[in-house]
């Protein structure tokens, strides 16, 4: 599957957005305030965003939950339903652009769109490409029991199981090794 630069940026953005949600009632929200949202927008180089407000924060948190549903979807039909709702609500308006030193690419949000509509349109379309290509199963959650972070499995053989092999994957491999050693020691 060919993934263009702008699609890859949108995928990275949606994964990071979904992972800002608290995993349970004891965890803190990764987007606690408008300043955190502004940092998110800046760090992900989201273009064409005006002054952010509490309304924007609330709207972004709402679509974050809807994106999380895409990663939890049991099949392509369910994922497509969630994506269709996100993209339709954003008022998708495809247009070609070559801003900020990037070659021609497609933006799916309307000029002057809110940051939530911008994210819903561009990130929703990036996820849609995976469903269309029959690759919805690449939209995953980490299999570590104490981690449910979202990620997109871009491995050649679709075998990635953890959000980060150096943390979650390594921690589980070490735990399994220790359990085997303990069992062998009797």
mmCIF file of C-alpha atoms in Angstrom:
data_model
loop_
_atom_site.group_PDB
_atom_site.id
_atom_site.type_symbol
_atom_site.label_atom_id
_atom_site.label_comp_id
_atom_site.label_asym_id
_atom_site.label_seq_id
_atom_site.Cartn_x
_atom_site.Cartn_y
_atom_site.Cartn_z
ATOM 1 C CA UNK A 1 0.000 0.000 0.000
ATOM 2 C CA UNK A 2 1.426 3.367 -1.031
ATOM 3 C CA UNK A 3 1.258 5.906 1.770
ATOM 4 C CA UNK A 4 1.897 9.491 0.739
ATOM 5 C CA UNK A 5 3.597 12.024 3.010
ATOM 6 C CA UNK A 6 0.364 13.821 3.893
ATOM 7 C CA UNK A 7 -1.431 10.539 4.617
ATOM 8 C CA UNK A 8 1.429 9.438 6.873
ATOM 9 C CA UNK A 9 1.292 12.771 8.722
ATOM 10 C CA UNK A 10 -2.478 12.387 9.163
ATOM 11 C CA UNK A 11 -2.020 8.820 10.449
ATOM 12 C CA UNK A 12 0.617 9.944 12.955
ATOM 13 C CA UNK A 13 -1.682 12.760 14.046
ATOM 14 C CA UNK A 14 -4.749 10.562 14.542
ATOM 15 C CA UNK A 15 -2.757 7.958 16.487
ATOM 16 C CA UNK A 16 -1.294 10.649 18.732
ATOM 17 C CA UNK A 17 -4.741 12.218 19.160
ATOM 18 C CA UNK A 18 -6.371 8.919 20.156
ATOM 19 C CA UNK A 19 -3.507 8.260 22.569
ATOM 20 C CA UNK A 20 -4.133 11.551 24.406
ATOM 21 C CA UNK A 21 -7.349 10.071 25.830
ATOM 22 C CA UNK A 22 -7.092 8.809 29.397
ATOM 23 C CA UNK A 23 -7.085 5.011 29.478
ATOM 24 C CA UNK A 24 -9.096 4.885 32.701
ATOM 25 C CA UNK A 25 -10.546 7.099 35.430
ATOM 26 C CA UNK A 26 -7.188 7.425 37.194
ATOM 27 C CA UNK A 27 -5.190 8.603 34.164
ATOM 28 C CA UNK A 28 -4.927 12.227 33.153
ATOM 29 C CA UNK A 29 -6.152 13.608 29.855
ATOM 30 C CA UNK A 30 -3.389 14.344 27.345
ATOM 31 C CA UNK A 31 -5.394 17.373 26.198
ATOM 32 C CA UNK A 32 -6.253 18.970 29.549
ATOM 33 C CA UNK A 33 -6.625 22.529 28.273
ATOM 34 C CA UNK A 34 -6.489 24.857 25.279
ATOM 35 C CA UNK A 35 -2.726 25.339 25.711
ATOM 36 C CA UNK A 36 -2.198 21.578 25.354
ATOM 37 C CA UNK A 37 -4.364 21.590 22.237
ATOM 38 C CA UNK A 38 -2.287 24.468 20.838
ATOM 39 C CA UNK A 39 0.887 22.460 21.520
ATOM 40 C CA UNK A 40 -0.666 19.432 19.784
ATOM 41 C CA UNK A 41 -1.549 21.563 16.749
ATOM 42 C CA UNK A 42 1.955 23.051 16.624
ATOM 43 C CA UNK A 43 3.767 19.734 17.165
ATOM 44 C CA UNK A 44 1.782 18.088 14.364
ATOM 45 C CA UNK A 45 2.174 21.091 12.057
ATOM 46 C CA UNK A 46 -1.563 21.331 11.515
ATOM 47 C CA UNK A 47 -1.954 24.191 9.080
ATOM 48 C CA UNK A 48 -4.655 26.785 8.623
ATOM 49 C CA UNK A 49 -5.820 26.819 12.266
ATOM 50 C CA UNK A 50 -6.884 30.077 13.848
ATOM 51 C CA UNK A 51 -7.107 31.025 17.501
ATOM 52 C CA UNK A 52 -8.127 28.034 19.599
ATOM 53 C CA UNK A 53 -10.835 28.114 22.268
ATOM 54 C CA UNK A 54 -12.564 25.913 24.846
ATOM 55 C CA UNK A 55 -15.110 25.104 22.138
ATOM 56 C CA UNK A 56 -12.284 23.743 19.944
ATOM 57 C CA UNK A 57 -10.935 21.681 22.832
ATOM 58 C CA UNK A 58 -14.354 20.162 23.484
ATOM 59 C CA UNK A 59 -14.894 19.417 19.783
ATOM 60 C CA UNK A 60 -11.458 17.799 19.410
ATOM 61 C CA UNK A 61 -12.050 15.620 22.474
ATOM 62 C CA UNK A 62 -15.374 14.526 20.946
ATOM 63 C CA UNK A 63 -13.845 13.478 17.624
ATOM 64 C CA UNK A 64 -10.977 11.825 19.514
ATOM 65 C CA UNK A 65 -13.512 9.407 20.954
ATOM 66 C CA UNK A 66 -14.975 8.816 17.527
ATOM 67 C CA UNK A 67 -11.519 8.051 16.139
ATOM 68 C CA UNK A 68 -10.941 5.645 19.024
ATOM 69 C CA UNK A 69 -14.046 3.793 17.858
ATOM 70 C CA UNK A 70 -12.409 3.292 14.447
ATOM 71 C CA UNK A 71 -9.426 1.584 16.105
ATOM 72 C CA UNK A 72 -11.813 -0.578 18.133
ATOM 73 C CA UNK A 73 -14.036 -1.476 15.172
ATOM 74 C CA UNK A 74 -14.432 -5.241 14.825
ATOM 75 C CA UNK A 75 -14.616 -5.205 11.032
ATOM 76 C CA UNK A 76 -14.266 -2.930 7.985
ATOM 77 C CA UNK A 77 -18.014 -2.205 7.820
ATOM 78 C CA UNK A 78 -18.032 -0.859 11.379
ATOM 79 C CA UNK A 79 -14.836 1.139 10.763
ATOM 80 C CA UNK A 80 -16.322 2.563 7.561
ATOM 81 C CA UNK A 81 -19.455 3.633 9.419
ATOM 82 C CA UNK A 82 -17.433 5.567 11.997
ATOM 83 C CA UNK A 83 -15.218 7.125 9.340
ATOM 84 C CA UNK A 84 -18.190 8.118 7.178
ATOM 85 C CA UNK A 85 -19.803 9.894 10.130
ATOM 86 C CA UNK A 86 -16.591 11.784 10.955
ATOM 87 C CA UNK A 87 -15.894 12.856 7.387
ATOM 88 C CA UNK A 88 -19.500 13.826 6.633
ATOM 89 C CA UNK A 89 -19.834 15.898 9.813
ATOM 90 C CA UNK A 90 -16.633 17.752 8.909
ATOM 91 C CA UNK A 91 -18.070 18.952 5.610
ATOM 92 C CA UNK A 92 -15.260 17.437 3.580
ATOM 93 C CA UNK A 93 -14.050 19.646 0.723
ATOM 94 C CA UNK A 94 -11.108 18.097 -1.156
ATOM 95 C CA UNK A 95 -8.646 20.605 -2.613
ATOM 96 C CA UNK A 96 -5.087 20.525 -3.904
ATOM 97 C CA UNK A 97 -2.478 22.591 -2.105
ATOM 98 C CA UNK A 98 1.323 22.989 -2.030
ATOM 99 C CA UNK A 99 1.885 25.039 1.111
ATOM 100 C CA UNK A 100 4.840 25.286 3.488
ATOM 101 C CA UNK A 101 7.367 23.791 1.079
ATOM 102 C CA UNK A 102 5.487 20.521 0.522
ATOM 103 C CA UNK A 103 4.686 19.249 -2.963
ATOM 104 C CA UNK A 104 1.113 19.029 -4.170
ATOM 105 C CA UNK A 105 -1.167 17.122 -1.836
ATOM 106 C CA UNK A 106 -4.861 16.981 -0.978
ATOM 107 C CA UNK A 107 -6.480 18.645 1.999
ATOM 108 C CA UNK A 108 -9.969 17.442 2.770
ATOM 109 C CA UNK A 109 -11.095 20.208 5.105
ATOM 110 C CA UNK A 110 -12.803 23.377 3.927
ATOM 111 C CA UNK A 111 -10.866 26.660 4.109
ATOM 112 C CA UNK A 112 -11.483 28.235 7.505
ATOM 113 C CA UNK A 113 -12.629 24.940 9.048
ATOM 114 C CA UNK A 114 -12.342 24.440 12.793
ATOM 115 C CA UNK A 115 -9.438 22.372 14.076
ATOM 116 C CA UNK A 116 -11.876 19.531 14.882
ATOM 117 C CA UNK A 117 -13.285 19.539 11.350
ATOM 118 C CA UNK A 118 -9.745 19.747 9.958
ATOM 119 C CA UNK A 119 -8.707 16.682 11.958
ATOM 120 C CA UNK A 120 -11.938 14.787 11.232
ATOM 121 C CA UNK A 121 -11.609 15.366 7.490
ATOM 122 C CA UNK A 122 -7.878 14.801 6.925
ATOM 123 C CA UNK A 123 -7.381 12.045 9.494
ATOM 124 C CA UNK A 124 -10.695 10.430 8.605
ATOM 125 C CA UNK A 125 -9.678 10.236 4.958
ATOM 126 C CA UNK A 126 -6.281 8.759 5.887
ATOM 127 C CA UNK A 127 -8.071 6.010 7.818
ATOM 128 C CA UNK A 128 -10.543 5.593 4.956
ATOM 129 C CA UNK A 129 -7.680 4.736 2.602
ATOM 130 C CA UNK A 130 -6.826 1.774 4.862
ATOM 131 C CA UNK A 131 -10.395 0.475 4.814
ATOM 132 C CA UNK A 132 -10.619 0.890 1.017
ATOM 133 C CA UNK A 133 -7.323 -0.988 0.576
ATOM 134 C CA UNK A 134 -8.606 -3.865 2.737
ATOM 135 C CA UNK A 135 -6.088 -3.010 5.446
ATOM 136 C CA UNK A 136 -8.395 -2.063 8.340
ATOM 137 C CA UNK A 137 -6.734 -4.699 10.536
ATOM 138 C CA UNK A 138 -3.598 -2.527 10.515
ATOM 139 C CA UNK A 139 -5.426 -0.028 12.750
ATOM 140 C CA UNK A 140 -4.647 -1.630 16.085
ATOM 141 C CA UNK A 141 -4.364 -1.329 19.829
ATOM 142 C CA UNK A 142 -1.281 -2.470 21.726
ATOM 143 C CA UNK A 143 -1.581 -6.080 22.925
ATOM 144 C CA UNK A 144 0.315 -5.452 26.162
ATOM 145 C CA UNK A 145 -2.157 -6.086 29.002
ATOM 146 C CA UNK A 146 -1.383 -2.786 30.727
ATOM 147 C CA UNK A 147 -1.360 -0.699 27.535
ATOM 148 C CA UNK A 148 -4.085 -0.049 24.994
ATOM 149 C CA UNK A 149 -2.386 2.656 22.946
ATOM 150 C CA UNK A 150 -3.429 2.936 19.305
ATOM 151 C CA UNK A 151 -0.988 2.448 16.446
ATOM 152 C CA UNK A 152 -0.962 1.732 12.720
ATOM 153 C CA UNK A 153 0.859 -1.466 11.833
ATOM 154 C CA UNK A 154 2.967 -0.564 8.810
ATOM 155 C CA UNK A 155 5.098 -3.708 9.006
ATOM 156 C CA UNK A 156 5.402 -5.638 5.766
ATOM 157 C CA UNK A 157 3.769 -8.790 7.132
ATOM 158 C CA UNK A 158 1.206 -7.128 9.443
ATOM 159 C CA UNK A 159 2.829 -8.696 12.497
ATOM 160 C CA UNK A 160 3.316 -5.749 14.837
ATOM 161 C CA UNK A 161 1.633 -6.389 18.191
ATOM 162 C CA UNK A 162 2.850 -3.570 20.418
ATOM 163 C CA UNK A 163 2.728 0.209 20.207
ATOM 164 C CA UNK A 164 6.477 0.251 20.865
ATOM 165 C CA UNK A 165 8.652 -2.851 20.778
ATOM 166 C CA UNK A 166 11.268 -1.188 22.994
ATOM 167 C CA UNK A 167 8.830 -0.594 25.838
ATOM 168 C CA UNK A 168 5.701 -2.754 25.746
ATOM 169 C CA UNK A 169 7.149 -5.531 23.606
ATOM 170 C CA UNK A 170 10.425 -5.749 25.501
ATOM 171 C CA UNK A 171 8.692 -5.612 28.896
ATOM 172 C CA UNK A 172 6.457 -8.565 27.965
ATOM 173 C CA UNK A 173 9.323 -10.571 26.490
ATOM 174 C CA UNK A 174 11.372 -10.069 29.664
ATOM 175 C CA UNK A 175 8.406 -11.064 31.841
ATOM 176 C CA UNK A 176 7.863 -14.224 29.777
ATOM 177 C CA UNK A 177 11.574 -15.067 29.984
ATOM 178 C CA UNK A 178 11.554 -14.645 33.773
ATOM 179 C CA UNK A 179 8.430 -16.799 34.085
ATOM 180 C CA UNK A 180 10.070 -19.566 32.021
ATOM 181 C CA UNK A 181 13.227 -19.386 34.137
ATOM 182 C CA UNK A 182 11.192 -19.502 37.356
ATOM 183 C CA UNK A 183 9.204 -22.491 36.084
ATOM 184 C CA UNK A 184 12.374 -24.290 34.993
ATOM 185 C CA UNK A 185 13.957 -23.692 38.408
ATOM 186 C CA UNK A 186 10.919 -25.342 39.908
#
